[in-house]
mmCIF file with all atom_site columns, C-alpha atoms in Angstrom:
data_model
loop_
_atom_site.group_PDB
_atom_site.id
_atom_site.type_symbol
_atom_site.label_atom_id
_atom_site.label_alt_id
_atom_site.label_comp_id
_atom_site.label_asym_id
_atom_site.label_entity_id
_atom_site.label_seq_id
_atom_site.pdbx_PDB_ins_code
_atom_site.Cartn_x
_atom_site.Cartn_y
_atom_site.Cartn_z
_atom_site.occupancy
_atom_site.B_iso_or_equiv
_atom_site.pdbx_formal_charge
_atom_site.auth_seq_id
_atom_site.auth_comp_id
_atom_site.auth_asym_id
_atom_site.auth_atom_id
_atom_site.pdbx_PDB_model_num
ATOM 1   C CA . MET A 1 1   ? -52.491 0.995   62.328 1.00 81.00 ? 1   MET A CA 1
ATOM 2   C CA . ILE A 1 2   ? -51.882 2.736   65.257 1.00 89.00 ? 2   ILE A CA 1
ATOM 3   C CA . ASP A 1 3   ? -54.646 2.840   67.937 1.00 95.00 ? 3   ASP A CA 1
ATOM 4   C CA . ILE A 1 4   ? -55.085 6.677   68.396 1.00 94.00 ? 4   ILE A CA 1
ATOM 5   C CA . GLU A 1 5   ? -57.087 7.101   71.637 1.00 96.00 ? 5   GLU A CA 1
ATOM 6   C CA . LYS A 1 6   ? -55.142 4.347   73.271 1.00 97.00 ? 6   LYS A CA 1
ATOM 7   C CA . ALA A 1 7   ? -52.351 6.779   72.607 1.00 98.00 ? 7   ALA A CA 1
ATOM 8   C CA . ILE A 1 8   ? -53.201 9.727   73.604 1.00 97.00 ? 8   ILE A CA 1
ATOM 9   C CA . VAL A 1 9   ? -55.849 8.525   75.900 1.00 98.00 ? 9   VAL A CA 1
ATOM 10  C CA . ALA A 1 10  ? -52.130 6.552   78.309 1.00 98.00 ? 10  ALA A CA 1
ATOM 11  C CA . LEU A 1 11  ? -50.368 10.114  77.589 1.00 98.00 ? 11  LEU A CA 1
ATOM 12  C CA . ALA A 1 12  ? -52.995 12.363  79.478 1.00 98.00 ? 12  ALA A CA 1
ATOM 13  C CA . THR A 1 13  ? -55.141 9.784   81.705 1.00 97.00 ? 13  THR A CA 1
ATOM 14  C CA . GLU A 1 14  ? -50.774 9.953   83.341 1.00 98.00 ? 14  GLU A CA 1
ATOM 15  C CA . SER A 1 15  ? -51.227 14.198  82.509 1.00 98.00 ? 15  SER A CA 1
ATOM 16  C CA . ALA A 1 16  ? -48.017 13.863  80.647 1.00 98.00 ? 16  ALA A CA 1
ATOM 17  C CA . ASP A 1 17  ? -46.666 17.240  78.856 1.00 98.00 ? 17  ASP A CA 1
ATOM 18  C CA . PHE A 1 18  ? -46.839 16.795  75.006 1.00 98.00 ? 18  PHE A CA 1
ATOM 19  C CA . VAL A 1 19  ? -47.808 18.582  72.094 1.00 98.00 ? 19  VAL A CA 1
ATOM 20  C CA . LEU A 1 20  ? -49.975 15.554  69.313 1.00 98.00 ? 20  LEU A CA 1
ATOM 21  C CA . ILE A 1 21  ? -47.792 16.877  65.775 1.00 96.00 ? 21  ILE A CA 1
ATOM 22  C CA . GLY A 1 22  ? -46.992 15.479  62.508 1.00 88.00 ? 22  GLY A CA 1
ATOM 23  C CA . GLY A 1 23  ? -49.964 13.713  60.105 1.00 85.00 ? 23  GLY A CA 1
ATOM 24  C CA . VAL A 1 24  ? -52.457 13.051  63.567 1.00 90.00 ? 24  VAL A CA 1
ATOM 25  C CA . ALA A 1 25  ? -52.155 16.854  63.960 1.00 91.00 ? 25  ALA A CA 1
ATOM 26  C CA . LEU A 1 26  ? -52.553 17.311  60.406 1.00 87.00 ? 26  LEU A CA 1
ATOM 27  C CA . SER A 1 27  ? -55.738 14.947  60.125 1.00 86.00 ? 27  SER A CA 1
ATOM 28  C CA . ILE A 1 28  ? -57.298 17.012  63.137 1.00 89.00 ? 28  ILE A CA 1
ATOM 29  C CA . HIS A 1 29  ? -56.505 20.430  61.593 1.00 85.00 ? 29  HIS A CA 1
ATOM 30  C CA . SER A 1 30  ? -59.131 18.731  58.816 1.00 74.00 ? 30  SER A CA 1
ATOM 31  C CA . ALA A 1 31  ? -56.660 17.568  56.182 1.00 60.00 ? 31  ALA A CA 1
ATOM 32  C CA . ALA A 1 32  ? -57.551 14.424  54.305 1.00 63.00 ? 32  ALA A CA 1
ATOM 33  C CA . TYR A 1 33  ? -53.513 13.087  55.388 1.00 62.00 ? 33  TYR A CA 1
ATOM 34  C CA . VAL A 1 34  ? -53.176 9.645   55.809 1.00 66.00 ? 34  VAL A CA 1
ATOM 35  C CA . THR A 1 35  ? -50.629 8.387   59.029 1.00 72.00 ? 35  THR A CA 1
ATOM 36  C CA . TYR A 1 36  ? -49.473 5.106   60.039 1.00 77.00 ? 36  TYR A CA 1
ATOM 37  C CA . ASP A 1 37  ? -47.971 5.857   63.536 1.00 86.00 ? 37  ASP A CA 1
ATOM 38  C CA . ILE A 1 38  ? -48.619 9.106   65.507 1.00 95.00 ? 38  ILE A CA 1
ATOM 39  C CA . ASP A 1 39  ? -45.622 11.973  66.733 1.00 96.00 ? 39  ASP A CA 1
ATOM 40  C CA . PHE A 1 40  ? -45.539 13.806  70.294 1.00 98.00 ? 40  PHE A CA 1
ATOM 41  C CA . CYS A 1 41  ? -43.256 16.328  71.194 1.00 98.00 ? 41  CYS A CA 1
ATOM 42  C CA . PHE A 1 42  ? -42.612 15.584  75.067 1.00 98.00 ? 42  PHE A CA 1
ATOM 43  C CA . SER A 1 43  ? -41.172 17.587  78.452 1.00 98.00 ? 43  SER A CA 1
ATOM 44  C CA . ARG A 1 44  ? -37.757 16.733  79.033 1.00 97.00 ? 44  ARG A CA 1
ATOM 45  C CA . GLU A 1 45  ? -38.043 17.437  82.550 1.00 97.00 ? 45  GLU A CA 1
ATOM 46  C CA . LYS A 1 46  ? -38.013 14.560  85.129 1.00 97.00 ? 46  LYS A CA 1
ATOM 47  C CA . ALA A 1 47  ? -40.970 14.376  86.174 1.00 98.00 ? 47  ALA A CA 1
ATOM 48  C CA . ASN A 1 48  ? -42.534 14.427  82.665 1.00 98.00 ? 48  ASN A CA 1
ATOM 49  C CA . LEU A 1 49  ? -40.903 11.222  82.108 1.00 98.00 ? 49  LEU A CA 1
ATOM 50  C CA . VAL A 1 50  ? -41.826 9.369   84.781 1.00 98.00 ? 50  VAL A CA 1
ATOM 51  C CA . LYS A 1 51  ? -45.330 10.177  83.382 1.00 98.00 ? 51  LYS A CA 1
ATOM 52  C CA . ILE A 1 52  ? -44.435 8.835   80.056 1.00 98.00 ? 52  ILE A CA 1
ATOM 53  C CA . THR A 1 53  ? -42.321 6.263   81.118 1.00 98.00 ? 53  THR A CA 1
ATOM 54  C CA . ARG A 1 54  ? -46.124 4.915   82.740 1.00 98.00 ? 54  ARG A CA 1
ATOM 55  C CA . ALA A 1 55  ? -48.119 5.822   80.266 1.00 98.00 ? 55  ALA A CA 1
ATOM 56  C CA . LEU A 1 56  ? -46.465 3.543   77.379 1.00 98.00 ? 56  LEU A CA 1
ATOM 57  C CA . SER A 1 57  ? -44.237 0.749   79.030 1.00 98.00 ? 57  SER A CA 1
ATOM 58  C CA . PRO A 1 58  ? -48.222 -0.961  79.495 1.00 98.00 ? 58  PRO A CA 1
ATOM 59  C CA . PHE A 1 59  ? -48.385 -1.538  75.204 1.00 98.00 ? 59  PHE A CA 1
ATOM 60  C CA . SER A 1 60  ? -44.853 -2.819  75.530 1.00 96.00 ? 60  SER A CA 1
ATOM 61  C CA . PRO A 1 61  ? -41.917 -0.248  73.398 1.00 97.00 ? 61  PRO A CA 1
ATOM 62  C CA . ARG A 1 62  ? -39.103 -0.659  71.479 1.00 97.00 ? 62  ARG A CA 1
ATOM 63  C CA . PRO A 1 63  ? -36.933 1.095   69.438 1.00 97.00 ? 63  PRO A CA 1
ATOM 64  C CA . ARG A 1 64  ? -38.320 0.715   65.846 1.00 96.00 ? 64  ARG A CA 1
ATOM 65  C CA . ASN A 1 65  ? -36.374 -2.273  64.015 1.00 93.00 ? 65  ASN A CA 1
ATOM 66  C CA . PHE A 1 66  ? -34.023 -3.478  67.330 1.00 93.00 ? 66  PHE A CA 1
ATOM 67  C CA . PRO A 1 67  ? -33.529 -7.017  67.192 1.00 94.00 ? 67  PRO A CA 1
ATOM 68  C CA . LYS A 1 68  ? -35.881 -8.906  69.155 1.00 89.00 ? 68  LYS A CA 1
ATOM 69  C CA . GLU A 1 69  ? -33.119 -10.746 70.164 1.00 94.00 ? 69  GLU A CA 1
ATOM 70  C CA . LEU A 1 70  ? -31.624 -8.132  71.875 1.00 94.00 ? 70  LEU A CA 1
ATOM 71  C CA . PRO A 1 71  ? -33.200 -6.952  75.264 1.00 94.00 ? 71  PRO A CA 1
ATOM 72  C CA . PHE A 1 72  ? -34.080 -3.595  75.781 1.00 95.00 ? 72  PHE A CA 1
ATOM 73  C CA . ILE A 1 73  ? -35.103 -1.146  79.503 1.00 96.00 ? 73  ILE A CA 1
ATOM 74  C CA . TRP A 1 74  ? -37.789 0.800   79.265 1.00 97.00 ? 74  TRP A CA 1
ATOM 75  C CA . ASP A 1 75  ? -37.428 3.303   82.125 1.00 97.00 ? 75  ASP A CA 1
ATOM 76  C CA . VAL A 1 76  ? -37.055 6.751   83.019 1.00 97.00 ? 76  VAL A CA 1
ATOM 77  C CA . SER A 1 77  ? -33.532 6.913   82.197 1.00 97.00 ? 77  SER A CA 1
ATOM 78  C CA . THR A 1 78  ? -33.428 5.788   78.791 1.00 96.00 ? 78  THR A CA 1
ATOM 79  C CA . LEU A 1 79  ? -35.963 8.209   77.878 1.00 97.00 ? 79  LEU A CA 1
ATOM 80  C CA . GLY A 1 80  ? -33.707 10.800  79.552 1.00 96.00 ? 80  GLY A CA 1
ATOM 81  C CA . ASN A 1 81  ? -31.179 9.560   77.538 1.00 96.00 ? 81  ASN A CA 1
ATOM 82  C CA . GLY A 1 82  ? -32.419 10.295  74.347 1.00 95.00 ? 82  GLY A CA 1
ATOM 83  C CA . SER A 1 83  ? -34.736 12.631  72.576 1.00 96.00 ? 83  SER A CA 1
ATOM 84  C CA . VAL A 1 84  ? -36.216 11.261  69.894 1.00 97.00 ? 84  VAL A CA 1
ATOM 85  C CA . PHE A 1 85  ? -37.591 7.565   69.672 1.00 97.00 ? 85  PHE A CA 1
ATOM 86  C CA . LYS A 1 86  ? -39.124 6.444   66.959 1.00 97.00 ? 86  LYS A CA 1
ATOM 87  C CA . LEU A 1 87  ? -41.142 3.575   69.098 1.00 97.00 ? 87  LEU A CA 1
ATOM 88  C CA . ASP A 1 88  ? -42.287 -0.443  67.240 1.00 96.00 ? 88  ASP A CA 1
ATOM 89  C CA . THR A 1 89  ? -45.559 -0.831  70.525 1.00 97.00 ? 89  THR A CA 1
ATOM 90  C CA . SER A 1 90  ? -48.404 -3.480  70.733 1.00 97.00 ? 90  SER A CA 1
ATOM 91  C CA . ILE A 1 91  ? -50.952 -0.222  69.791 1.00 97.00 ? 91  ILE A CA 1
ATOM 92  C CA . GLY A 1 92  ? -48.610 0.803   67.027 1.00 96.00 ? 92  GLY A CA 1
ATOM 93  C CA . ASP A 1 93  ? -46.350 3.134   65.748 1.00 97.00 ? 93  ASP A CA 1
ATOM 94  C CA . ILE A 1 94  ? -45.318 5.773   67.856 1.00 98.00 ? 94  ILE A CA 1
ATOM 95  C CA . ASP A 1 95  ? -42.699 8.781   67.615 1.00 97.00 ? 95  ASP A CA 1
ATOM 96  C CA . LEU A 1 96  ? -41.290 10.734  70.747 1.00 98.00 ? 96  LEU A CA 1
ATOM 97  C CA . LEU A 1 97  ? -39.294 13.823  70.040 1.00 98.00 ? 97  LEU A CA 1
ATOM 98  C CA . SER A 1 98  ? -38.118 16.055  72.184 1.00 97.00 ? 98  SER A CA 1
ATOM 99  C CA . GLU A 1 99  ? -37.724 18.528  70.050 1.00 97.00 ? 99  GLU A CA 1
ATOM 100 C CA . VAL A 1 100 ? -38.783 19.665  66.233 1.00 96.00 ? 100 VAL A CA 1
ATOM 101 C CA . ALA A 1 101 ? -37.179 21.129  62.820 1.00 93.00 ? 101 ALA A CA 1
ATOM 102 C CA . GLY A 1 102 ? -38.430 24.832  62.609 1.00 94.00 ? 102 GLY A CA 1
ATOM 103 C CA . LEU A 1 103 ? -39.980 24.319  66.350 1.00 97.00 ? 103 LEU A CA 1
ATOM 104 C CA . GLY A 1 104 ? -37.527 24.036  68.687 1.00 97.00 ? 104 GLY A CA 1
ATOM 105 C CA . SER A 1 105 ? -37.920 22.451  72.374 1.00 97.00 ? 105 SER A CA 1
ATOM 106 C CA . TYR A 1 106 ? -41.015 21.827  73.695 1.00 98.00 ? 106 TYR A CA 1
ATOM 107 C CA . GLU A 1 107 ? -41.557 25.171  75.399 1.00 98.00 ? 107 GLU A CA 1
ATOM 108 C CA . ASN A 1 108 ? -41.597 26.136  72.161 1.00 98.00 ? 108 ASN A CA 1
ATOM 109 C CA . VAL A 1 109 ? -43.407 23.325  70.526 1.00 98.00 ? 109 VAL A CA 1
ATOM 110 C CA . LEU A 1 110 ? -46.460 24.151  73.623 1.00 98.00 ? 110 LEU A CA 1
ATOM 111 C CA . SER A 1 111 ? -46.516 28.020  72.111 1.00 98.00 ? 111 SER A CA 1
ATOM 112 C CA . GLN A 1 112 ? -47.037 27.396  68.979 1.00 97.00 ? 112 GLN A CA 1
ATOM 113 C CA . SER A 1 113 ? -50.026 24.715  69.699 1.00 98.00 ? 113 SER A CA 1
ATOM 114 C CA . GLU A 1 114 ? -54.016 24.834  70.077 1.00 97.00 ? 114 GLU A CA 1
ATOM 115 C CA . LYS A 1 115 ? -56.783 22.495  72.533 1.00 97.00 ? 115 LYS A CA 1
ATOM 116 C CA . PHE A 1 116 ? -58.555 20.261  71.353 1.00 96.00 ? 116 PHE A CA 1
ATOM 117 C CA . GLU A 1 117 ? -60.952 17.648  72.622 1.00 95.00 ? 117 GLU A CA 1
ATOM 118 C CA . MET A 1 118 ? -60.561 14.119  71.875 1.00 93.00 ? 118 MET A CA 1
ATOM 119 C CA . PHE A 1 119 ? -62.039 11.070  73.649 1.00 96.00 ? 119 PHE A CA 1
ATOM 120 C CA . GLY A 1 120 ? -62.878 12.954  76.958 1.00 97.00 ? 120 GLY A CA 1
ATOM 121 C CA . VAL A 1 121 ? -59.812 14.109  77.393 1.00 97.00 ? 121 VAL A CA 1
ATOM 122 C CA . GLU A 1 122 ? -57.838 17.212  76.323 1.00 97.00 ? 122 GLU A CA 1
ATOM 123 C CA . ILE A 1 123 ? -54.732 18.198  74.739 1.00 98.00 ? 123 ILE A CA 1
ATOM 124 C CA . ASP A 1 124 ? -52.461 20.196  72.577 1.00 98.00 ? 124 ASP A CA 1
ATOM 125 C CA . VAL A 1 125 ? -52.660 19.839  69.633 1.00 98.00 ? 125 VAL A CA 1
ATOM 126 C CA . LEU A 1 126 ? -49.617 21.962  67.391 1.00 97.00 ? 126 LEU A CA 1
ATOM 127 C CA . SER A 1 127 ? -51.349 24.306  65.141 1.00 95.00 ? 127 SER A CA 1
ATOM 128 C CA . VAL A 1 128 ? -51.187 24.673  61.171 1.00 92.00 ? 128 VAL A CA 1
ATOM 129 C CA . ALA A 1 129 ? -49.000 27.375  61.127 1.00 93.00 ? 129 ALA A CA 1
ATOM 130 C CA . GLY A 1 130 ? -46.376 25.694  63.682 1.00 95.00 ? 130 GLY A CA 1
ATOM 131 C CA . LEU A 1 131 ? -46.981 21.997  61.435 1.00 92.00 ? 131 LEU A CA 1
ATOM 132 C CA . ILE A 1 132 ? -46.474 24.297  58.369 1.00 91.00 ? 132 ILE A CA 1
ATOM 133 C CA . ALA A 1 133 ? -43.047 25.582  59.690 1.00 93.00 ? 133 ALA A CA 1
ATOM 134 C CA . ALA A 1 134 ? -41.915 22.352  61.461 1.00 91.00 ? 134 ALA A CA 1
ATOM 135 C CA . LYS A 1 135 ? -42.558 20.092  57.784 1.00 87.00 ? 135 LYS A CA 1
ATOM 136 C CA . ILE A 1 136 ? -40.859 23.347  56.163 1.00 89.00 ? 136 ILE A CA 1
ATOM 137 C CA . ALA A 1 137 ? -37.432 22.765  58.219 1.00 89.00 ? 137 ALA A CA 1
ATOM 138 C CA . ALA A 1 138 ? -37.738 18.968  57.892 1.00 83.00 ? 138 ALA A CA 1
ATOM 139 C CA . GLY A 1 139 ? -37.625 18.975  53.819 1.00 80.00 ? 139 GLY A CA 1
ATOM 140 C CA . ARG A 1 140 ? -38.528 15.924  53.353 1.00 81.00 ? 140 ARG A CA 1
ATOM 141 C CA . GLU A 1 141 ? -40.462 14.580  49.864 1.00 80.00 ? 141 GLU A CA 1
ATOM 142 C CA . LYS A 1 142 ? -42.796 12.394  52.399 1.00 76.00 ? 142 LYS A CA 1
ATOM 143 C CA . ASP A 1 143 ? -44.307 16.120  53.825 1.00 73.00 ? 143 ASP A CA 1
ATOM 144 C CA . LEU A 1 144 ? -44.808 18.145  50.657 1.00 72.00 ? 144 LEU A CA 1
ATOM 145 C CA . LEU A 1 145 ? -48.867 16.452  50.266 1.00 71.00 ? 145 LEU A CA 1
ATOM 146 C CA . GLY A 1 146 ? -49.084 17.235  53.552 1.00 72.00 ? 146 GLY A CA 1
ATOM 147 C CA . LEU A 1 147 ? -47.768 21.028  52.615 1.00 82.00 ? 147 LEU A CA 1
ATOM 148 C CA . THR A 1 148 ? -50.328 21.843  50.589 1.00 79.00 ? 148 THR A CA 1
ATOM 149 C CA . HIS A 1 149 ? -53.150 20.650  52.808 1.00 78.00 ? 149 HIS A CA 1
ATOM 150 C CA . LEU A 1 150 ? -51.816 22.585  55.167 1.00 82.00 ? 150 LEU A CA 1
ATOM 151 C CA . LYS A 1 151 ? -51.527 26.032  53.481 1.00 85.00 ? 151 LYS A CA 1
ATOM 152 C CA . ALA A 1 152 ? -54.275 25.399  51.944 1.00 83.00 ? 152 ALA A CA 1
ATOM 153 C CA . ILE A 1 153 ? -56.029 25.184  55.480 1.00 82.00 ? 153 ILE A CA 1
ATOM 154 C CA . GLN A 1 154 ? -54.379 27.972  56.445 1.00 85.00 ? 154 GLN A CA 1
ATOM 155 C CA . ALA A 1 155 ? -56.060 30.132  53.346 1.00 86.00 ? 155 ALA A CA 1
ATOM 156 C CA . ALA A 1 156 ? -59.381 28.578  53.741 1.00 83.00 ? 156 ALA A CA 1
ATOM 157 C CA . HIS A 1 157 ? -58.906 29.579  57.459 1.00 76.00 ? 157 HIS A CA 1
ATOM 158 C CA . SER A 1 158 ? -57.246 33.037  56.696 1.00 76.00 ? 158 SER A CA 1
ATOM 159 C CA . ASP A 1 159 ? -60.299 33.947  53.930 1.00 69.00 ? 159 ASP A CA 1
ATOM 160 C CA . SER A 1 160 ? -63.050 33.072  56.603 1.00 65.00 ? 160 SER A CA 1
ATOM 161 C CA . GLU A 1 161 ? -61.093 36.211  59.118 1.00 63.00 ? 161 GLU A CA 1
ATOM 162 C CA . LEU A 1 162 ? -62.083 38.813  56.667 1.00 53.00 ? 162 LEU A CA 1
#
């Protein structure tokens, strides 16, 4: 299980540029959806890499399923040399993506986000429309249930605007 509060507050406290995406974002939009990790899209700007590295360092991030006997260094260079990180941390699984299928780069994802206040901090959360586009583009079997929830939420929002 992931400690959502610690992950979000750590990144927000460092003023990192990120958008909450995936199952937790889906849950924020009122979907009854269970997830065991938290997904963020992040800016690849050097200053932001420093913030993310600093924010997550206390939680001992390591690549998921990475052999324990092999050394791993969590630093700006490591974060700058990749675009997708599936991390095992002391607070649960955290996925960091610099691009989202169907949406593109952090800047595009940010333009499809909405502001929410959570745990005393304001964060960007991918919109329902953005989540639908991302889940369709990903084309994964596990996203079908979430997609059904999202389309129902989108329809309910459309009905309430009439």
